[in-house]
Tab-separated table of C-alpha atoms in Angstrom:
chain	number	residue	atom	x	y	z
A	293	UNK	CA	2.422	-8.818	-8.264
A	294	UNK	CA	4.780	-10.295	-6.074
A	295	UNK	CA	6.281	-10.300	-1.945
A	296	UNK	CA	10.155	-9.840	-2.662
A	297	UNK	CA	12.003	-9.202	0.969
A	298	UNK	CA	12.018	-5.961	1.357
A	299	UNK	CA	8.008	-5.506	1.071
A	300	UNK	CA	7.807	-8.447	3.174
A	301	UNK	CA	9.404	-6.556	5.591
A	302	UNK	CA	7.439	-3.560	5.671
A	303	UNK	CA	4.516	-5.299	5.647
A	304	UNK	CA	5.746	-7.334	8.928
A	305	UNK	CA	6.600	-3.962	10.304
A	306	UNK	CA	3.084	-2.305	9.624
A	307	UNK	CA	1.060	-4.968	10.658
A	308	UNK	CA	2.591	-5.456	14.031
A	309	UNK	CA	3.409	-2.133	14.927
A	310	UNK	CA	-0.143	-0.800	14.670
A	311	UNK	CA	-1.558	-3.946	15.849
A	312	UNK	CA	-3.836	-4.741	12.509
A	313	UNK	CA	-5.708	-7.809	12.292
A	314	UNK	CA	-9.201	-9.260	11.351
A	315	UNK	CA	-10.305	-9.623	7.366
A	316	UNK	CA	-7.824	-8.934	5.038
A	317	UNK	CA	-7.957	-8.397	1.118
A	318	UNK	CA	-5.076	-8.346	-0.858
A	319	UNK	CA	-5.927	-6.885	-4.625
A	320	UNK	CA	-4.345	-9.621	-6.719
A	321	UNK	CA	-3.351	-12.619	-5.789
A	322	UNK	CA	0.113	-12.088	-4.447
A	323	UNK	CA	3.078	-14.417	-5.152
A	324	UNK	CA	5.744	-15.227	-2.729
A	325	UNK	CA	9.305	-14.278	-3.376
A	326	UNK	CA	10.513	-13.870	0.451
A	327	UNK	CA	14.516	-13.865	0.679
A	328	UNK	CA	16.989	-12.024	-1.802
A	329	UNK	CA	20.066	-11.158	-0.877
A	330	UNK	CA	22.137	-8.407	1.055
A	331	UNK	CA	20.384	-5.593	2.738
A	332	UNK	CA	17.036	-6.610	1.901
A	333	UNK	CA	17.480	-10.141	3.312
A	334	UNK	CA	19.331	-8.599	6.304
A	335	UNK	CA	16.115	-6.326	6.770
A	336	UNK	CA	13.717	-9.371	6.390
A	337	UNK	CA	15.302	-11.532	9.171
A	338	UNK	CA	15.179	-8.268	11.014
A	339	UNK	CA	11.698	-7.899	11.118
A	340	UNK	CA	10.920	-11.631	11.738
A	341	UNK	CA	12.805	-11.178	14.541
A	342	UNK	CA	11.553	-8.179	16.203
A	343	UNK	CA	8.106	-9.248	15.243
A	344	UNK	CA	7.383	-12.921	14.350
A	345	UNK	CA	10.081	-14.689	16.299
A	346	UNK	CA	8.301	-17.887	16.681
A	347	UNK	CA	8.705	-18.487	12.996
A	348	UNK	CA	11.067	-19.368	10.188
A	349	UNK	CA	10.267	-17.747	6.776
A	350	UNK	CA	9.959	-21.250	5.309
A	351	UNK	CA	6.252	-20.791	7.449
A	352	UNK	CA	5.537	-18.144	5.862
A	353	UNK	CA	5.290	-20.160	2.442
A	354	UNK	CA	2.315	-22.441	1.306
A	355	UNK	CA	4.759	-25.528	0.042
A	356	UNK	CA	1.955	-26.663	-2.517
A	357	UNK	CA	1.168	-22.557	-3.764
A	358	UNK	CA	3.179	-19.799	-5.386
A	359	UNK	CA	1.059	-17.439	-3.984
A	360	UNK	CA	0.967	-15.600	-0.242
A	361	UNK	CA	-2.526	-16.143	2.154
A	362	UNK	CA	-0.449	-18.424	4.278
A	363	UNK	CA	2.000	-15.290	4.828
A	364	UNK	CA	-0.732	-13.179	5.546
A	365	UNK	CA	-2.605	-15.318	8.228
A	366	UNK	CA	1.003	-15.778	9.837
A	367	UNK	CA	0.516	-12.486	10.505
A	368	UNK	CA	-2.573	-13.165	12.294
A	369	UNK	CA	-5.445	-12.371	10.526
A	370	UNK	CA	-8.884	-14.020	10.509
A	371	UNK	CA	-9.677	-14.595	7.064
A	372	UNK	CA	-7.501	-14.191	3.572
A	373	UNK	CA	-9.230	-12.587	0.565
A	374	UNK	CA	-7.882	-12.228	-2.974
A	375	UNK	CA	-9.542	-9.564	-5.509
A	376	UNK	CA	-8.696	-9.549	-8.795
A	377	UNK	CA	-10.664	-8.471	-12.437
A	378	UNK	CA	-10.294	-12.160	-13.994
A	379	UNK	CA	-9.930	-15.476	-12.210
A	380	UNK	CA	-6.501	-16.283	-13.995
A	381	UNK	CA	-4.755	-16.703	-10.631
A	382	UNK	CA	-7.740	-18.026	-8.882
A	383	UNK	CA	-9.044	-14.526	-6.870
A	384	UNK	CA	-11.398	-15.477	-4.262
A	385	UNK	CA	-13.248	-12.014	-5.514
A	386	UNK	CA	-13.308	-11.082	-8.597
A	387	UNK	CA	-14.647	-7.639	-9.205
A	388	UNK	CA	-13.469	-4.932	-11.382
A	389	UNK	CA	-12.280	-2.029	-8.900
A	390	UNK	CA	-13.615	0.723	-11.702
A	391	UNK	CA	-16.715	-0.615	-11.508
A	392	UNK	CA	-19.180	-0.369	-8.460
A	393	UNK	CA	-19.242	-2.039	-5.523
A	394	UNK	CA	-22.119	-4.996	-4.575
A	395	UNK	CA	-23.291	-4.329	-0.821
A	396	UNK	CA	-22.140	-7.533	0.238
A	397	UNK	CA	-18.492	-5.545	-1.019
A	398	UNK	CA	-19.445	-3.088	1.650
A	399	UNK	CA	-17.205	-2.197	4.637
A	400	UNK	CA	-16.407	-5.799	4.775
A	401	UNK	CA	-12.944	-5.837	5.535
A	402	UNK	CA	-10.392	-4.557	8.219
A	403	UNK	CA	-7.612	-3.993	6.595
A	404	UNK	CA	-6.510	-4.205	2.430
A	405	UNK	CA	-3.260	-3.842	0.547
A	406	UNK	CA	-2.582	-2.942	-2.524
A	407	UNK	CA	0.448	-4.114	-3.294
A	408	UNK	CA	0.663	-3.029	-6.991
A	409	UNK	CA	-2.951	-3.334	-8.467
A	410	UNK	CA	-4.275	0.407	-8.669
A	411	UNK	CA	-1.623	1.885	-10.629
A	412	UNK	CA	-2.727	-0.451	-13.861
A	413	UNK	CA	-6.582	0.615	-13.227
A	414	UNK	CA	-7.341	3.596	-15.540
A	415	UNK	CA	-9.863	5.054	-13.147
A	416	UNK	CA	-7.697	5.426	-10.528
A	417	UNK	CA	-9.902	7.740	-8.331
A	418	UNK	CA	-13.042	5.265	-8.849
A	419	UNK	CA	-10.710	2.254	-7.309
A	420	UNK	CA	-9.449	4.417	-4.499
A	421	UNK	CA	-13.172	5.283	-3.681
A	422	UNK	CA	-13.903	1.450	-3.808
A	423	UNK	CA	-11.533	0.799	-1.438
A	424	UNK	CA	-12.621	3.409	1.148
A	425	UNK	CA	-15.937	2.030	0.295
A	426	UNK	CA	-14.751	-1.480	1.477
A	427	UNK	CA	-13.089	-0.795	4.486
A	428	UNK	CA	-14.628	-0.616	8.142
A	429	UNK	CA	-14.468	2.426	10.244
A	430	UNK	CA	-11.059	2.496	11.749
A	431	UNK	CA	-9.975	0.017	8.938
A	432	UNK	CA	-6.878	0.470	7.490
A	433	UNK	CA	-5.065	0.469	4.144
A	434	UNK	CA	-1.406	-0.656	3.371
A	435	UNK	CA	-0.371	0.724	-0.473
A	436	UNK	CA	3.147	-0.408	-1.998
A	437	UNK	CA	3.093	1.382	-5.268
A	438	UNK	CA	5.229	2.514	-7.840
A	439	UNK	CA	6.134	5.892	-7.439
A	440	UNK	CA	9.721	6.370	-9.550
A	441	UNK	CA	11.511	4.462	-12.043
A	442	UNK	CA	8.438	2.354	-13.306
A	443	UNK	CA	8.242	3.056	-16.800
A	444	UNK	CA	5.847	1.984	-18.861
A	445	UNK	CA	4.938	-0.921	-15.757
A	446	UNK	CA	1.061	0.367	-15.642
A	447	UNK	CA	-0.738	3.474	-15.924
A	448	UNK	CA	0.322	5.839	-13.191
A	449	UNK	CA	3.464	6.298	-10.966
A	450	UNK	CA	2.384	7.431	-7.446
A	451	UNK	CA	3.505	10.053	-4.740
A	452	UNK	CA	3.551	11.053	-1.052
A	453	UNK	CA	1.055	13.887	-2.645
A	454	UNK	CA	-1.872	11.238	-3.058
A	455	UNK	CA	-1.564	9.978	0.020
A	456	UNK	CA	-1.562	13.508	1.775
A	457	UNK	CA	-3.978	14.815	-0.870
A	458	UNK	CA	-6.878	12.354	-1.252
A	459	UNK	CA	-6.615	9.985	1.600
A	460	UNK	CA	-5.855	12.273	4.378
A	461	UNK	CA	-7.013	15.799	3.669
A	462	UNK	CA	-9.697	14.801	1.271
A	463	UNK	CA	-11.080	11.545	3.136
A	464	UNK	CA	-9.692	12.245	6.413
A	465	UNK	CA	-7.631	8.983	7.035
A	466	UNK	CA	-5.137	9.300	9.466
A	467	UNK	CA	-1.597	8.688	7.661
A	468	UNK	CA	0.546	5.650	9.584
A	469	UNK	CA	3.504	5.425	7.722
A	470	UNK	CA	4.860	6.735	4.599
A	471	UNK	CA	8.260	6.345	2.816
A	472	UNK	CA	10.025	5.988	-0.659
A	473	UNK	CA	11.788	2.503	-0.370
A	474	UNK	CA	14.974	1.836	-2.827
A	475	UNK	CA	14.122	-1.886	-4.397
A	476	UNK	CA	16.939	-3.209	-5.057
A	477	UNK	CA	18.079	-5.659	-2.480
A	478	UNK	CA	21.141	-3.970	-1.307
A	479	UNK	CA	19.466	-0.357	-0.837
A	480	UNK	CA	17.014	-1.929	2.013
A	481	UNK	CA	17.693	0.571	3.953
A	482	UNK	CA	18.083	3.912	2.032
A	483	UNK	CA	14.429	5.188	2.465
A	484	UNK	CA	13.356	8.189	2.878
A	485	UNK	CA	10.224	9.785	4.329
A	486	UNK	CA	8.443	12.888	3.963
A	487	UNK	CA	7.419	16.249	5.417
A	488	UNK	CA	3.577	16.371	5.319
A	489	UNK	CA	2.051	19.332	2.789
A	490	UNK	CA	-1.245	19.548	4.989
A	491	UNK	CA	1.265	20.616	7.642
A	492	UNK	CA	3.487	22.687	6.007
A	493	UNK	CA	1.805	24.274	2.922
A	494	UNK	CA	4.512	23.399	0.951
A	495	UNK	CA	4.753	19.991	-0.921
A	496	UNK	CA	6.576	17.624	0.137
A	497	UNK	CA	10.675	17.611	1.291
A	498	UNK	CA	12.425	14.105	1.465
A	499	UNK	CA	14.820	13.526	4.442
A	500	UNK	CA	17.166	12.450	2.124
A	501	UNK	CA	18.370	12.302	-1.303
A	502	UNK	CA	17.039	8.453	-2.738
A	503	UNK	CA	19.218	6.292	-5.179
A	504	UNK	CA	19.354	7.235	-9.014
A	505	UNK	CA	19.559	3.684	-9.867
A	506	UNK	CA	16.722	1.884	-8.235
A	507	UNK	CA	13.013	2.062	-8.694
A	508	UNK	CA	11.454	3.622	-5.920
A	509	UNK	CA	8.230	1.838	-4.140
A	510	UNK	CA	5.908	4.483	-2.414
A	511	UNK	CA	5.156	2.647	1.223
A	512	UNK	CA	2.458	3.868	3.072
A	513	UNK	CA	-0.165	2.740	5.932
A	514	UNK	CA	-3.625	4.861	5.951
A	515	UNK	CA	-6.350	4.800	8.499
A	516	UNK	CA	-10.217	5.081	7.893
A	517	UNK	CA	-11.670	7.455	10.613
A	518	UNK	CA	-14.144	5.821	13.005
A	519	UNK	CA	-16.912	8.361	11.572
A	520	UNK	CA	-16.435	9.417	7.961
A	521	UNK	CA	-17.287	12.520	6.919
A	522	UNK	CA	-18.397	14.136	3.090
A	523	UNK	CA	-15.363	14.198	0.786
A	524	UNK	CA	-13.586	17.508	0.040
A	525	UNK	CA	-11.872	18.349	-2.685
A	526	UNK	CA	-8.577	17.040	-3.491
A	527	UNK	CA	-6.158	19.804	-4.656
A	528	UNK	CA	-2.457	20.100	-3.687
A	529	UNK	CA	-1.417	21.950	-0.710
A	530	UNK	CA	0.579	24.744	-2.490
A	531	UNK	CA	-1.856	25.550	-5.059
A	532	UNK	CA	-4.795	25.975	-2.998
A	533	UNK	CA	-2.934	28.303	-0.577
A	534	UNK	CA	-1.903	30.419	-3.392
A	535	UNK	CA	-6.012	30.113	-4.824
A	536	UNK	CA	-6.995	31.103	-0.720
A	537	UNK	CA	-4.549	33.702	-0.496
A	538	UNK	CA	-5.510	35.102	-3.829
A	539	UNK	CA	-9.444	35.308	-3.113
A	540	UNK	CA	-8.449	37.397	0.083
Protein backbone atom coordinates (compact mmCIF):
# COMPACT_ATOMS: atom_id res chain seq x y z
CA UNK A 1 0.00 0.00 0.00
CA UNK A 2 1.36 3.04 -1.20
CA UNK A 3 0.56 7.33 -1.74
CA UNK A 4 1.45 7.67 -5.59
CA UNK A 5 0.31 11.45 -6.78
CA UNK A 6 -2.75 11.12 -7.85
CA UNK A 7 -4.22 9.60 -4.39
CA UNK A 8 -2.22 12.14 -2.76
CA UNK A 9 -4.21 14.45 -4.39
CA UNK A 10 -7.52 13.31 -3.63
CA UNK A 11 -6.76 12.83 -0.35
CA UNK A 12 -5.53 16.68 -0.10
CA UNK A 13 -8.77 17.48 -1.79
CA UNK A 14 -11.08 15.48 0.71
CA UNK A 15 -9.53 16.44 3.71
CA UNK A 16 -9.65 20.13 3.15
CA UNK A 17 -12.72 20.49 1.42
CA UNK A 18 -14.86 18.94 4.16
CA UNK A 19 -12.74 20.31 6.79
CA UNK A 20 -11.67 16.71 8.48
CA UNK A 21 -9.34 16.63 11.22
CA UNK A 22 -8.72 15.06 14.73
CA UNK A 23 -7.52 11.10 15.07
CA UNK A 24 -6.75 9.49 12.09
CA UNK A 25 -6.11 5.68 11.24
CA UNK A 26 -4.76 4.65 8.19
CA UNK A 27 -5.21 0.58 7.70
CA UNK A 28 -1.64 -0.33 6.78
CA UNK A 29 1.10 1.47 7.11
CA UNK A 30 1.19 3.60 4.02
CA UNK A 31 4.36 4.30 1.98
CA UNK A 32 5.14 7.50 0.31
CA UNK A 33 5.47 7.72 -3.41
CA UNK A 34 4.30 11.55 -3.89
CA UNK A 35 5.36 12.91 -7.50
CA UNK A 36 5.12 10.91 -10.91
CA UNK A 37 4.93 12.47 -13.84
CA UNK A 38 2.43 14.27 -16.31
CA UNK A 39 -1.13 14.73 -15.35
CA UNK A 40 -0.91 13.21 -12.10
CA UNK A 41 2.02 15.42 -10.99
CA UNK A 42 0.25 18.41 -12.62
CA UNK A 43 -2.87 17.43 -10.38
CA UNK A 44 -0.66 17.04 -7.20
CA UNK A 45 0.93 20.56 -7.33
CA UNK A 46 -2.63 21.54 -7.99
CA UNK A 47 -3.98 20.56 -4.91
CA UNK A 48 -0.98 21.72 -2.77
CA UNK A 49 -1.70 24.78 -4.09
CA UNK A 50 -5.28 25.32 -3.66
CA UNK A 51 -5.00 23.66 -0.32
CA UNK A 52 -1.59 23.41 1.44
CA UNK A 53 0.21 26.39 -0.02
CA UNK A 54 2.51 26.92 2.81
CA UNK A 55 4.27 23.73 1.90
CA UNK A 56 6.57 21.98 -0.51
CA UNK A 57 5.88 18.21 -1.03
CA UNK A 58 9.43 17.51 0.18
CA UNK A 59 7.32 18.35 3.84
CA UNK A 60 5.18 16.09 3.25
CA UNK A 61 7.97 13.26 3.49
CA UNK A 62 9.54 11.84 6.78
CA UNK A 63 13.43 12.02 5.37
CA UNK A 64 14.43 9.07 7.82
CA UNK A 65 10.83 6.80 6.85
CA UNK A 66 9.37 5.27 3.72
CA UNK A 67 6.20 5.46 5.12
CA UNK A 68 3.39 8.53 5.31
CA UNK A 69 2.18 9.88 9.18
CA UNK A 70 4.21 12.95 8.51
CA UNK A 71 1.88 13.49 5.28
CA UNK A 72 -1.03 12.92 7.19
CA UNK A 73 -0.40 15.35 10.19
CA UNK A 74 0.56 17.98 7.37
CA UNK A 75 -2.78 17.76 6.80
CA UNK A 76 -3.57 18.69 10.22
CA UNK A 77 -4.58 16.04 12.22
CA UNK A 78 -4.04 15.39 15.94
CA UNK A 79 -2.72 12.07 16.17
CA UNK A 80 -1.43 9.35 13.34
CA UNK A 81 -2.49 5.70 13.76
CA UNK A 82 -1.38 2.71 11.68
CA UNK A 83 -3.52 -0.71 11.76
CA UNK A 84 -2.32 -3.53 10.32
CA UNK A 85 -2.78 -7.73 11.01
CA UNK A 86 1.16 -8.28 11.65
CA UNK A 87 3.75 -5.80 12.84
CA UNK A 88 5.99 -6.30 9.62
CA UNK A 89 5.86 -2.57 8.85
CA UNK A 90 5.71 -1.51 12.39
CA UNK A 91 1.55 -0.76 12.77
CA UNK A 92 0.97 1.20 15.78
CA UNK A 93 -2.34 -1.25 16.01
CA UNK A 94 -2.29 -4.34 15.12
CA UNK A 95 -5.62 -6.04 15.02
CA UNK A 96 -7.11 -8.31 12.56
CA UNK A 97 -10.16 -6.28 10.95
CA UNK A 98 -12.21 -9.87 10.65
CA UNK A 99 -11.93 -10.29 13.99
CA UNK A 100 -13.76 -8.21 16.77
CA UNK A 101 -13.12 -5.13 18.01
CA UNK A 102 -11.52 -4.43 21.86
CA UNK A 103 -13.58 -1.41 23.46
CA UNK A 104 -10.65 0.60 23.74
CA UNK A 105 -11.06 0.05 19.45
CA UNK A 106 -14.36 1.73 20.00
CA UNK A 107 -15.43 4.97 18.24
CA UNK A 108 -11.96 6.11 18.80
CA UNK A 109 -11.17 7.82 15.79
CA UNK A 110 -12.42 10.78 13.55
CA UNK A 111 -11.66 9.94 10.48
CA UNK A 112 -9.92 6.42 8.71
CA UNK A 113 -8.77 5.52 5.23
CA UNK A 114 -8.48 2.65 3.68
CA UNK A 115 -6.33 3.06 1.16
CA UNK A 116 -6.15 -0.57 -0.16
CA UNK A 117 -6.46 -2.92 2.96
CA UNK A 118 -10.18 -4.29 2.82
CA UNK A 119 -10.20 -5.68 -0.51
CA UNK A 120 -7.42 -8.51 0.66
CA UNK A 121 -9.67 -9.25 3.94
CA UNK A 122 -11.92 -12.27 3.13
CA UNK A 123 -14.67 -11.08 5.41
CA UNK A 124 -15.18 -8.09 3.83
CA UNK A 125 -18.56 -7.17 5.48
CA UNK A 126 -17.04 -8.03 9.11
CA UNK A 127 -14.09 -5.27 8.34
CA UNK A 128 -16.55 -2.75 6.99
CA UNK A 129 -18.63 -3.24 10.26
CA UNK A 130 -15.31 -2.75 12.25
CA UNK A 131 -14.75 0.29 10.78
CA UNK A 132 -18.21 1.83 11.38
CA UNK A 133 -17.63 0.37 14.73
CA UNK A 134 -14.45 2.57 15.11
CA UNK A 135 -15.50 5.71 13.95
CA UNK A 136 -17.18 8.64 16.03
CA UNK A 137 -20.54 10.00 15.25
CA UNK A 138 -20.09 12.36 12.41
CA UNK A 139 -16.68 10.59 11.72
CA UNK A 140 -15.79 10.03 8.43
CA UNK A 141 -14.28 7.43 6.10
CA UNK A 142 -11.99 8.00 2.99
CA UNK A 143 -11.81 4.41 0.79
CA UNK A 144 -9.33 4.24 -2.34
CA UNK A 145 -10.00 0.79 -3.58
CA UNK A 146 -9.66 -1.24 -6.44
CA UNK A 147 -12.61 -1.33 -8.37
CA UNK A 148 -11.40 -2.38 -12.25
CA UNK A 149 -8.41 -3.78 -13.72
CA UNK A 150 -6.98 -5.38 -10.42
CA UNK A 151 -6.64 -8.85 -11.19
CA UNK A 152 -5.73 -11.23 -9.04
CA UNK A 153 -4.26 -7.97 -6.57
CA UNK A 154 -6.56 -9.26 -3.45
CA UNK A 155 -9.82 -10.71 -2.95
CA UNK A 156 -12.49 -8.36 -4.19
CA UNK A 157 -12.68 -5.48 -6.78
CA UNK A 158 -15.07 -2.75 -5.48
CA UNK A 159 -17.95 -0.47 -6.88
CA UNK A 160 -19.95 2.77 -6.53
CA UNK A 161 -22.76 -0.04 -5.56
CA UNK A 162 -21.05 -0.70 -2.03
CA UNK A 163 -20.73 2.53 -1.26
CA UNK A 164 -24.47 3.41 -2.14
CA UNK A 165 -25.56 -0.03 -0.92
CA UNK A 166 -24.02 -0.69 2.52
CA UNK A 167 -22.64 2.56 3.68
CA UNK A 168 -25.34 4.87 2.74
CA UNK A 169 -28.67 3.12 2.43
CA UNK A 170 -27.80 0.33 4.75
CA UNK A 171 -25.78 2.37 7.53
CA UNK A 172 -27.00 5.68 6.68
CA UNK A 173 -23.63 7.55 6.05
CA UNK A 174 -23.94 10.47 4.15
CA UNK A 175 -21.84 9.93 0.76
CA UNK A 176 -19.04 13.00 0.25
CA UNK A 177 -17.44 12.16 -2.75
CA UNK A 178 -17.32 9.35 -5.08
CA UNK A 179 -15.47 8.75 -8.41
CA UNK A 180 -13.61 6.09 -10.60
CA UNK A 181 -10.02 7.62 -10.94
CA UNK A 182 -7.78 6.39 -14.12
CA UNK A 183 -4.16 5.48 -12.35
CA UNK A 184 -1.96 5.96 -14.60
CA UNK A 185 -0.17 9.22 -14.27
CA UNK A 186 -1.20 10.83 -17.43
CA UNK A 187 -5.10 10.01 -17.06
CA UNK A 188 -5.21 12.30 -13.69
CA UNK A 189 -7.88 13.77 -14.80
CA UNK A 190 -10.24 11.37 -16.71
CA UNK A 191 -12.57 10.44 -13.73
CA UNK A 192 -15.73 9.88 -13.71
CA UNK A 193 -18.50 9.99 -11.11
CA UNK A 194 -21.73 8.46 -10.64
CA UNK A 195 -25.51 8.80 -10.58
CA UNK A 196 -26.68 7.58 -7.13
CA UNK A 197 -29.06 4.14 -7.28
CA UNK A 198 -30.85 5.20 -3.89
CA UNK A 199 -31.90 8.17 -6.03
CA UNK A 200 -32.67 6.84 -9.12
CA UNK A 201 -33.68 3.13 -8.75
CA UNK A 202 -31.53 2.26 -11.32
CA UNK A 203 -27.79 1.31 -10.73
CA UNK A 204 -25.44 3.34 -11.35
CA UNK A 205 -24.61 5.59 -14.87
CA UNK A 206 -20.97 7.01 -15.21
CA UNK A 207 -20.65 10.61 -16.60
CA UNK A 208 -18.31 9.35 -18.84
CA UNK A 209 -16.82 6.53 -20.58
CA UNK A 210 -13.26 5.64 -18.30
CA UNK A 211 -9.94 4.45 -20.03
CA UNK A 212 -9.62 0.71 -21.26
CA UNK A 213 -6.08 0.73 -20.37
CA UNK A 214 -5.72 1.83 -16.82
CA UNK A 215 -6.80 0.30 -13.58
CA UNK A 216 -9.49 2.10 -12.14
CA UNK A 217 -9.30 3.22 -8.21
CA UNK A 218 -12.88 3.59 -6.66
CA UNK A 219 -12.50 7.17 -4.60
CA UNK A 220 -14.93 7.86 -2.19
CA UNK A 221 -15.50 10.01 1.18
CA UNK A 222 -18.41 8.58 3.61
CA UNK A 223 -19.89 10.19 6.64
CA UNK A 224 -21.06 8.45 9.96
CA UNK A 225 -24.44 10.06 11.00
CA UNK A 226 -24.36 11.93 14.32
CA UNK A 227 -27.04 9.25 15.68
CA UNK A 228 -26.79 5.79 14.15
CA UNK A 229 -29.55 3.91 13.63
CA UNK A 230 -30.20 -0.33 13.31
CA UNK A 231 -28.71 -1.63 10.05
CA UNK A 232 -31.00 -2.52 7.12
CA UNK A 233 -30.47 -4.76 4.71
CA UNK A 234 -28.11 -4.28 1.99
CA UNK A 235 -29.60 -5.27 -1.43
CA UNK A 236 -29.11 -3.36 -4.72
CA UNK A 237 -31.39 -0.68 -5.72
CA UNK A 238 -32.84 -2.37 -8.88
CA UNK A 239 -33.50 -5.64 -7.45
CA UNK A 240 -35.33 -4.66 -4.50
CA UNK A 241 -37.65 -2.36 -6.53
CA UNK A 242 -38.45 -5.15 -8.78
CA UNK A 243 -38.91 -7.60 -5.20
CA UNK A 244 -41.31 -4.27 -3.82
CA UNK A 245 -43.05 -3.92 -6.92
CA UNK A 246 -43.61 -7.61 -7.20
CA UNK A 247 -45.12 -8.11 -3.53
CA UNK A 248 -47.70 -5.29 -4.53
Amino acid sequence: MALPDTLCARLIETVKTENLGGQFLMLGRQRWIGSRRGASAELFAEMMTAHLPQLSEADLQDSSSIYCETFFRQLGFTSVDSMDISDFEGASIIHDLSQPLPDTLRERFDVIYDGGTCEHIFDLPAAYRNLDAMLRPGGTLIGHSPCNGWINHGFYQLTPEMVYGFWEAGLGYEVLDLKLQPMLPNFANAYATTTNPNETGVRPRLSRKLPQNSPIMLVYAVRKPASASPETGVYQTDYKLKWDAAAA
